[in-house]
mmCIF file with all atom_site columns, C-alpha atoms and ligand atoms in Angstrom:
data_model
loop_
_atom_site.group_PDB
_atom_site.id
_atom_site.type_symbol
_atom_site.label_atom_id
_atom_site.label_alt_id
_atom_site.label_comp_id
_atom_site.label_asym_id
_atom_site.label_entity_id
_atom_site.label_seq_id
_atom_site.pdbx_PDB_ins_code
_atom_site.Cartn_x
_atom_site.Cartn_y
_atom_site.Cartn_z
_atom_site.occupancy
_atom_site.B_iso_or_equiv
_atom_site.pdbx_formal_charge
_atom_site.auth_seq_id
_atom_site.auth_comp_id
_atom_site.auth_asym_id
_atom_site.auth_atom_id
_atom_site.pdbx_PDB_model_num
ATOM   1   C  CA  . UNK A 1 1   ? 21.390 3.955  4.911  1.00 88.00 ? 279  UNK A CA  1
ATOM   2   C  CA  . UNK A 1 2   ? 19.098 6.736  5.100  1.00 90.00 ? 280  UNK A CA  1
ATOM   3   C  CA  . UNK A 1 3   ? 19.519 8.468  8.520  1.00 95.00 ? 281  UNK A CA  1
ATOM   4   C  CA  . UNK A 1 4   ? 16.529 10.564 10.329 1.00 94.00 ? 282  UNK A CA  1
ATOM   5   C  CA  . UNK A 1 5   ? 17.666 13.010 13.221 1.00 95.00 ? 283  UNK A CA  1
ATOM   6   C  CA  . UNK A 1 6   ? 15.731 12.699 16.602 1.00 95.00 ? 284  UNK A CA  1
ATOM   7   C  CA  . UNK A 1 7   ? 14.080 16.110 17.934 1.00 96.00 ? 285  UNK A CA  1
ATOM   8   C  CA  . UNK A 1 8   ? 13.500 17.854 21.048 1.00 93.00 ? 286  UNK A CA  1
ATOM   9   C  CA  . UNK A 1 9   ? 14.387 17.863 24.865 1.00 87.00 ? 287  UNK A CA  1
ATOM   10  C  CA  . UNK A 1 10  ? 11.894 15.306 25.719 1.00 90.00 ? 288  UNK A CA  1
ATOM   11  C  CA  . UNK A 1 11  ? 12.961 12.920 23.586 1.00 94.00 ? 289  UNK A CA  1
ATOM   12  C  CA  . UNK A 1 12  ? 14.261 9.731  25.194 1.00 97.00 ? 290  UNK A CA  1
ATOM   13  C  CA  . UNK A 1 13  ? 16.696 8.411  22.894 1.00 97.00 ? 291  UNK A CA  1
ATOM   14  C  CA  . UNK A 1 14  ? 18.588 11.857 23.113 1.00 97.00 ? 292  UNK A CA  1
ATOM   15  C  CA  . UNK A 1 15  ? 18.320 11.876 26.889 1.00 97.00 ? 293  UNK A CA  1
ATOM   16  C  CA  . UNK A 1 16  ? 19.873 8.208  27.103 1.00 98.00 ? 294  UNK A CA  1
ATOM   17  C  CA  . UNK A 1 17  ? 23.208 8.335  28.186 1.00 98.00 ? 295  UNK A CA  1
ATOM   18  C  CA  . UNK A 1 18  ? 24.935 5.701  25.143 1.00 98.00 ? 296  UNK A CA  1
ATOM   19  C  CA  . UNK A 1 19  ? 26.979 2.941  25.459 1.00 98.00 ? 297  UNK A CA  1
ATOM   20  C  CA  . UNK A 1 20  ? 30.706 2.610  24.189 1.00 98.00 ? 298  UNK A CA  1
ATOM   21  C  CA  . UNK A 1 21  ? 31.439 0.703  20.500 1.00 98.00 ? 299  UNK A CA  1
ATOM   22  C  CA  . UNK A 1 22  ? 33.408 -2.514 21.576 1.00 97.00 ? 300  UNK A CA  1
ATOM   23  C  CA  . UNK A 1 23  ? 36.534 -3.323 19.417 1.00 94.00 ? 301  UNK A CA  1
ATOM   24  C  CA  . UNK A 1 24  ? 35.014 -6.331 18.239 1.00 95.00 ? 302  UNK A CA  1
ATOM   25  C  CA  . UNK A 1 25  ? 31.485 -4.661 17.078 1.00 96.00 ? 303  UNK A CA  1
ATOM   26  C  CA  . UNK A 1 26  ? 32.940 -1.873 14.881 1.00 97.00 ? 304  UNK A CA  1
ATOM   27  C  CA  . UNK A 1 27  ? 32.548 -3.516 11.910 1.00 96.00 ? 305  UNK A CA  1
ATOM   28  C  CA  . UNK A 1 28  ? 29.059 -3.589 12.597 1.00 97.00 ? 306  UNK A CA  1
ATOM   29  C  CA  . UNK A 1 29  ? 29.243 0.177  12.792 1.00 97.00 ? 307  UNK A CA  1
ATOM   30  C  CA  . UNK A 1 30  ? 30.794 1.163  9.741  1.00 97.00 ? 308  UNK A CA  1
ATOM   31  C  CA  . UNK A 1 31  ? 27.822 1.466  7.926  1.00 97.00 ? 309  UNK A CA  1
ATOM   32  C  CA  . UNK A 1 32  ? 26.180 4.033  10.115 1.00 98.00 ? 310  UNK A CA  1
ATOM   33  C  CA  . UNK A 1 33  ? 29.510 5.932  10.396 1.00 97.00 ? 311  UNK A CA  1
ATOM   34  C  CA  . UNK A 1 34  ? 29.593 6.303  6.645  1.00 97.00 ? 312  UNK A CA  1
ATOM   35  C  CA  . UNK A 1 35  ? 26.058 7.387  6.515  1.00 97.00 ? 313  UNK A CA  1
ATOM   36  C  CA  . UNK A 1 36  ? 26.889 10.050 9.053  1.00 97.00 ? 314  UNK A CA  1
ATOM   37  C  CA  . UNK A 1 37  ? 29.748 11.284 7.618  1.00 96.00 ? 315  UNK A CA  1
ATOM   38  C  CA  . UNK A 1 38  ? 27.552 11.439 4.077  1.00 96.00 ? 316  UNK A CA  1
ATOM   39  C  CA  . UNK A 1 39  ? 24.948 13.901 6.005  1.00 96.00 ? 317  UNK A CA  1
ATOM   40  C  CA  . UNK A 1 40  ? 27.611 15.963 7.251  1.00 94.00 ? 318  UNK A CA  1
ATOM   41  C  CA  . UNK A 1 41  ? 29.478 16.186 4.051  1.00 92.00 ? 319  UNK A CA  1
ATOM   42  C  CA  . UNK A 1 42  ? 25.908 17.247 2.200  1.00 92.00 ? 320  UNK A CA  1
ATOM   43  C  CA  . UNK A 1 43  ? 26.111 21.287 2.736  1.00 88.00 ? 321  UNK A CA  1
ATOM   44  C  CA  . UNK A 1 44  ? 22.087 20.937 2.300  1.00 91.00 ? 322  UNK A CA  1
ATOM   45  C  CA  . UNK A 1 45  ? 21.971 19.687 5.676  1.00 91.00 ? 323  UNK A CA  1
ATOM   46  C  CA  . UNK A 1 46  ? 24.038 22.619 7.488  1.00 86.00 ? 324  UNK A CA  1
ATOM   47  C  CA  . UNK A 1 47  ? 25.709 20.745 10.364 1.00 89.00 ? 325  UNK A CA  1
ATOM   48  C  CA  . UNK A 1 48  ? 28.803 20.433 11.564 1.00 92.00 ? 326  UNK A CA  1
ATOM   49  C  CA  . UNK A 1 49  ? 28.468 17.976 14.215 1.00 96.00 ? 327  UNK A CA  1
ATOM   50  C  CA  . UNK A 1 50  ? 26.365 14.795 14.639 1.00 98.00 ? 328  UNK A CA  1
ATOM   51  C  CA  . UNK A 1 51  ? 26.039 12.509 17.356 1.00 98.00 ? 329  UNK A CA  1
ATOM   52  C  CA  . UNK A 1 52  ? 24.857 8.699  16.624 1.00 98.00 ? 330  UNK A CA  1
ATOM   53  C  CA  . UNK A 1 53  ? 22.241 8.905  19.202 1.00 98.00 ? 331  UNK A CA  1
ATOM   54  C  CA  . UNK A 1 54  ? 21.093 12.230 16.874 1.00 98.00 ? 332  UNK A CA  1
ATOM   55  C  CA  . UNK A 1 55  ? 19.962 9.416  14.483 1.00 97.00 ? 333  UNK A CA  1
ATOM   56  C  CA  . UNK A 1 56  ? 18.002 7.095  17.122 1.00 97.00 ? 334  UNK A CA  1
ATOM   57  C  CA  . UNK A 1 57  ? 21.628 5.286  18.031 1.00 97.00 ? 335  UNK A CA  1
ATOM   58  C  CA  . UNK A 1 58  ? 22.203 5.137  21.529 1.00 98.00 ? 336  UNK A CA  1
ATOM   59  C  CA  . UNK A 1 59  ? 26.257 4.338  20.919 1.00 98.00 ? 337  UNK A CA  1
ATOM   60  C  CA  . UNK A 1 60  ? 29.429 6.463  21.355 1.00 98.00 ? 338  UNK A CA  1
ATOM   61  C  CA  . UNK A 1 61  ? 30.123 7.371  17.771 1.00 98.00 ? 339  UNK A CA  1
ATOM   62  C  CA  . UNK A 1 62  ? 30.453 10.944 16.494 1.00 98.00 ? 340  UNK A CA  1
ATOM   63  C  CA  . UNK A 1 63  ? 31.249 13.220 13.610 1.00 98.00 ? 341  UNK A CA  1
ATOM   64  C  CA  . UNK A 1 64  ? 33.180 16.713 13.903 1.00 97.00 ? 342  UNK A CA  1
ATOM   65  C  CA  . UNK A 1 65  ? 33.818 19.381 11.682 1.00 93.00 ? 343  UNK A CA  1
ATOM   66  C  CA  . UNK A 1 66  ? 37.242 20.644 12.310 1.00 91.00 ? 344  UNK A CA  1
ATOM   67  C  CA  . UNK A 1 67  ? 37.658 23.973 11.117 1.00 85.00 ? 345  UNK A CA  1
ATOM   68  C  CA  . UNK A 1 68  ? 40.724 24.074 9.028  1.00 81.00 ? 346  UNK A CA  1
ATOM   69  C  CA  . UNK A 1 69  ? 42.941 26.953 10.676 1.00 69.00 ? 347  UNK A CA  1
ATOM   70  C  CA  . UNK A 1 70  ? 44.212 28.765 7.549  1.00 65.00 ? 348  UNK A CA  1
ATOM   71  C  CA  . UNK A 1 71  ? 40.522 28.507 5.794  1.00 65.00 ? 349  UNK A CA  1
ATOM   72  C  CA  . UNK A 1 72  ? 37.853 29.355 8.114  1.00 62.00 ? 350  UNK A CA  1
ATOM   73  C  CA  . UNK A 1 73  ? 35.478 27.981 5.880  1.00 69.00 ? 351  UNK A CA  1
ATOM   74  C  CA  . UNK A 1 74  ? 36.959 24.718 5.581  1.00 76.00 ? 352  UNK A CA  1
ATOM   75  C  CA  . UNK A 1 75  ? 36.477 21.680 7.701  1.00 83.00 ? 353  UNK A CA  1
ATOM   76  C  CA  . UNK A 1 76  ? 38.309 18.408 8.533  1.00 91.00 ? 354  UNK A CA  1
ATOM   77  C  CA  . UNK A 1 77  ? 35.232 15.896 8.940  1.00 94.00 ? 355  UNK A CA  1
ATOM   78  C  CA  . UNK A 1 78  ? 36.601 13.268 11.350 1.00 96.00 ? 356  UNK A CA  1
ATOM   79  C  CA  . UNK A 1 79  ? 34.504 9.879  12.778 1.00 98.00 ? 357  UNK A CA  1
ATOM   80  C  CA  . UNK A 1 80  ? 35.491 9.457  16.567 1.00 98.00 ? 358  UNK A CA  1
ATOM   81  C  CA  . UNK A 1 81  ? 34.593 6.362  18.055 1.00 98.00 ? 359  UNK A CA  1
ATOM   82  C  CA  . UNK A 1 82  ? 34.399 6.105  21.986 1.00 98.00 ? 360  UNK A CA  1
ATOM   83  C  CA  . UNK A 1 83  ? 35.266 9.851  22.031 1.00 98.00 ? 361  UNK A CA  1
ATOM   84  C  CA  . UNK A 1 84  ? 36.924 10.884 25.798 1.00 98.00 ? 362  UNK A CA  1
ATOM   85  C  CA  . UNK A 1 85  ? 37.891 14.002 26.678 1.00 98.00 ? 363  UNK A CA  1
ATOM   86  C  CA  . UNK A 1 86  ? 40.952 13.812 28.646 1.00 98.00 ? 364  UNK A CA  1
ATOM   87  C  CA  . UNK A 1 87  ? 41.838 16.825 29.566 1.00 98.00 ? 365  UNK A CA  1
ATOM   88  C  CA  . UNK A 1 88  ? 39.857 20.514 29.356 1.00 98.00 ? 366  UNK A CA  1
ATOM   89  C  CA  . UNK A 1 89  ? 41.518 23.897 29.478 1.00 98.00 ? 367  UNK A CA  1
ATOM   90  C  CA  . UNK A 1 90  ? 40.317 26.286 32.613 1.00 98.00 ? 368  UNK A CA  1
ATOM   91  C  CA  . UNK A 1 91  ? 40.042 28.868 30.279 1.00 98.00 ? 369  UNK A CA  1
ATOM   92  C  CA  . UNK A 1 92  ? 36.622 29.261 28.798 1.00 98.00 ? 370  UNK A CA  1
ATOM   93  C  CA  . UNK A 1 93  ? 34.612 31.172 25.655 1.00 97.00 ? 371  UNK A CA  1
ATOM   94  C  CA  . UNK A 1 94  ? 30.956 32.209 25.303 1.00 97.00 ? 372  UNK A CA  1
ATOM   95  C  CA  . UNK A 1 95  ? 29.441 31.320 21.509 1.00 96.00 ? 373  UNK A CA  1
ATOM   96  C  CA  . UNK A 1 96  ? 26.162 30.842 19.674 1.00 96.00 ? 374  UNK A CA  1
ATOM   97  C  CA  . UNK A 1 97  ? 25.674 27.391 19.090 1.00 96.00 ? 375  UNK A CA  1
ATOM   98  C  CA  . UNK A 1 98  ? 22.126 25.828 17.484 1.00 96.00 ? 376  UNK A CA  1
ATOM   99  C  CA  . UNK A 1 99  ? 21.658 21.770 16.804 1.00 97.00 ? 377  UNK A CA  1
ATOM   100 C  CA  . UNK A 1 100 ? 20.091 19.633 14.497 1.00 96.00 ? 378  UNK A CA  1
ATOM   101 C  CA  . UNK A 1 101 ? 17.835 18.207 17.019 1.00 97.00 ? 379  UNK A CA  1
ATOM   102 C  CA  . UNK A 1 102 ? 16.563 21.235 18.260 1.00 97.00 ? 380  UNK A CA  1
ATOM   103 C  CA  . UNK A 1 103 ? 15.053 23.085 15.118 1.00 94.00 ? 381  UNK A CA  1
ATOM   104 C  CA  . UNK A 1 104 ? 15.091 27.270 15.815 1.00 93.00 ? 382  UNK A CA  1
ATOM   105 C  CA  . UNK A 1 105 ? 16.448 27.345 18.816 1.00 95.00 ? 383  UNK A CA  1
ATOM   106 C  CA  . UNK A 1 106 ? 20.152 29.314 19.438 1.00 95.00 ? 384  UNK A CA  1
ATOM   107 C  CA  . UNK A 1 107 ? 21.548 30.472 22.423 1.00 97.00 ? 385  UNK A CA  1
ATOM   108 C  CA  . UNK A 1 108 ? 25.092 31.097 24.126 1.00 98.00 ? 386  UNK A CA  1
ATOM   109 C  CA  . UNK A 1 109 ? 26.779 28.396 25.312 1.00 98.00 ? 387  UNK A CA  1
ATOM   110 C  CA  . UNK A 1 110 ? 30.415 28.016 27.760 1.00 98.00 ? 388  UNK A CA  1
ATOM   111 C  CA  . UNK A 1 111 ? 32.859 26.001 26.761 1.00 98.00 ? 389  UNK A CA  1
ATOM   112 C  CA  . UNK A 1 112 ? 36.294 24.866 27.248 1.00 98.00 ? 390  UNK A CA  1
ATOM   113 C  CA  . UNK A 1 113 ? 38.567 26.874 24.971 1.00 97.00 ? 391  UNK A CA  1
ATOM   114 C  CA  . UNK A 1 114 ? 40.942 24.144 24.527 1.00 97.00 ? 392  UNK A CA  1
ATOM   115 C  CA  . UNK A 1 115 ? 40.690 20.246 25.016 1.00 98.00 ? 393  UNK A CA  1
ATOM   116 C  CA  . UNK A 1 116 ? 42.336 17.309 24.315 1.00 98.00 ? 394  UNK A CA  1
ATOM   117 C  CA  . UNK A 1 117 ? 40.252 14.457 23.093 1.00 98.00 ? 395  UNK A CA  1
ATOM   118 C  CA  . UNK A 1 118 ? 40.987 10.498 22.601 1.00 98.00 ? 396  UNK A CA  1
ATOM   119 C  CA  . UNK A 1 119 ? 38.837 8.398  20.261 1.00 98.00 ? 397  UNK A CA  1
ATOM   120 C  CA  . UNK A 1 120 ? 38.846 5.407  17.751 1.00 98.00 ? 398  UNK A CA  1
ATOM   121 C  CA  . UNK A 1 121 ? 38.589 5.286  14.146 1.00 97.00 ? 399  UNK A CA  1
ATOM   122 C  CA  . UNK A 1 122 ? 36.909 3.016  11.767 1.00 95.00 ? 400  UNK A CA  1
ATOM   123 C  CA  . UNK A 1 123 ? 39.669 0.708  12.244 1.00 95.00 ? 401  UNK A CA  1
ATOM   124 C  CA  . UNK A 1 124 ? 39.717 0.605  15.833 1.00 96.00 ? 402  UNK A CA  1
ATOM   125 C  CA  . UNK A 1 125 ? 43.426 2.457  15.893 1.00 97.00 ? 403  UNK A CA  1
ATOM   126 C  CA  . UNK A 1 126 ? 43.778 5.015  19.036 1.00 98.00 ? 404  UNK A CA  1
ATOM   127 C  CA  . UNK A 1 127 ? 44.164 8.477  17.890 1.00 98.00 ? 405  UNK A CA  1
ATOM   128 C  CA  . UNK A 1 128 ? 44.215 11.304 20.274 1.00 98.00 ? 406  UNK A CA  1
ATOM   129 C  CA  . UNK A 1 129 ? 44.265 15.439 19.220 1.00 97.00 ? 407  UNK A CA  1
ATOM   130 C  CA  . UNK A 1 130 ? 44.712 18.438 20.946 1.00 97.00 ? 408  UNK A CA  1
ATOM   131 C  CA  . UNK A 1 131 ? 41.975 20.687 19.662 1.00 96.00 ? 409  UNK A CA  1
ATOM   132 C  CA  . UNK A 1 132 ? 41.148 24.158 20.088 1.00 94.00 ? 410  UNK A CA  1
ATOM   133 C  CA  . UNK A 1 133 ? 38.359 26.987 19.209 1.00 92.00 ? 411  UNK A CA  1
ATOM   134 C  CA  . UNK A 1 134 ? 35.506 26.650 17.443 1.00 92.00 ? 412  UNK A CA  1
ATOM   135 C  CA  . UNK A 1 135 ? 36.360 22.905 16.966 1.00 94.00 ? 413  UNK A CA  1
ATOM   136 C  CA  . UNK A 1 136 ? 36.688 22.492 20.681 1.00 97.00 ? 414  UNK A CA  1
ATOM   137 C  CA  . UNK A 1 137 ? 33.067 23.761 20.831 1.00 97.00 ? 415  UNK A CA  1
ATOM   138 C  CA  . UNK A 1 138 ? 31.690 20.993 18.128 1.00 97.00 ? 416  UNK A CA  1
ATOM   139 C  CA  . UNK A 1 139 ? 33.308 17.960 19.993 1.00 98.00 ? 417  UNK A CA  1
ATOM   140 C  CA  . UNK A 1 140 ? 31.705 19.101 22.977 1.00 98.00 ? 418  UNK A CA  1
ATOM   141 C  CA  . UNK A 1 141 ? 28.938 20.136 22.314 1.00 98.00 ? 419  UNK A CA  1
ATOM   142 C  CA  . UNK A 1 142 ? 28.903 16.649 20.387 1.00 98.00 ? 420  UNK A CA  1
ATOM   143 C  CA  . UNK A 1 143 ? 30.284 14.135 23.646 1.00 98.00 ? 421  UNK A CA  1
ATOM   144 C  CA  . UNK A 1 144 ? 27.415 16.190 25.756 1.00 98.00 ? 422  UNK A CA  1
ATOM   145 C  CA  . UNK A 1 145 ? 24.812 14.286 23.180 1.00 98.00 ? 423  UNK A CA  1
ATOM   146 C  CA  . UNK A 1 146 ? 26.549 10.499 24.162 1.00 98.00 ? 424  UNK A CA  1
ATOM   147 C  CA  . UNK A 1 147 ? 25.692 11.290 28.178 1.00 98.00 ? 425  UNK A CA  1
ATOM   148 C  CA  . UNK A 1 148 ? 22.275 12.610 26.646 1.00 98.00 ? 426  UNK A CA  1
ATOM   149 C  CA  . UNK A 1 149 ? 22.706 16.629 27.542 1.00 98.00 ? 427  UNK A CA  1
ATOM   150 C  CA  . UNK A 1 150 ? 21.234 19.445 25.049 1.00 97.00 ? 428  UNK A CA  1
ATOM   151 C  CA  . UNK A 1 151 ? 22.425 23.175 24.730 1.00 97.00 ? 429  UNK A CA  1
ATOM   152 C  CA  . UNK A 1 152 ? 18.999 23.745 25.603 1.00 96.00 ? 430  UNK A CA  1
ATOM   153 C  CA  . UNK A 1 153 ? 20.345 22.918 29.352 1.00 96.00 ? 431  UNK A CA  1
ATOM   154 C  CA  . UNK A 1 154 ? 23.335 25.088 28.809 1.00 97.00 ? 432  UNK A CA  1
ATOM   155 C  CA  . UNK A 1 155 ? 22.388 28.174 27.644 1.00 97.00 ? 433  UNK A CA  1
ATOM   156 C  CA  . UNK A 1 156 ? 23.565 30.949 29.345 1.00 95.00 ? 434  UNK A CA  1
ATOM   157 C  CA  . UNK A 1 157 ? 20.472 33.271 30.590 1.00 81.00 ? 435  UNK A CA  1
HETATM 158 ZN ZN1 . ZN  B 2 .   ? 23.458 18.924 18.844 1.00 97.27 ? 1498 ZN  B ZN1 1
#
């Protein structure tokens, strides 16, 4: 499955807000989960984060790059299906953060330093993680593309 990533604000499949993957549709799924976790794998691509609606998908599915905490500059590249963020910490950072979908643009975005996020796998099992830093900041900045908001509306003037 050969994925193409949707650009800019205006567009309206990455405005829609997306709907949730029901248990008994995953399997229908799986194919555009693996093809999403191929583009993130591919280091040619230089994401860390894509969001199915990215591709022209208006569903809840995502893919994180978890930055491994003894190796900064290895990830954990986890599928979360129906991704909810249950609980957010009050305390906040400022980072740079770009996206696929908006080519050249950067700009500093606030974020919850800590969250704690609840999701599905391929398999429909429940998994839940408490998640913190820079991977905090990816699932985010991911979930914001399922209710169809951009960094471009966050970025701190
Ligand atoms: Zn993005």
């Amino acid at each position: 499955m050969k994925l193409t990533v949707e650009t800019w604000q205006n567009n309206s499949i990455l405005r829609a807000k997306s709907t949730p993957v029901k248990q008994t549709e995953l399997h229908l799924y799986r194919p555009l989960s693996e093809a999403m976790l191929t583009y993130i794998k591919n280091p040619k691509n230089k994401g860390i984060g894509l969001a199915a609606p990215q591709v022209g998908i208006n569903k809840r599915i995502i893919v994180v790059g978890l930055p491994n905490n003894r190796d900064e500059d290895r990830y954990s590249i986890i599928l979360m299906i129906n991704p909810s963020i249950t609980r957010k910490s009050d305390e906040k950072s400022v980072d740079e953060e770009w996206c696929l979908s908006l080519p050249g643009l950067m700009g500093n975005v606030e974020r919850s330093r800590e969250i704690e996020v609840e999701w599905l796998d391929i398999k429909g099992k429940k998994m839940k993680k408490t998640i913190s830093g820079y991977g905090a900041r990816v699932v985010q900045h991911e979930v914001d593309h399922l209710d169809g908001v951009m960094i471009c509306d966050k970025f701190l003037k």
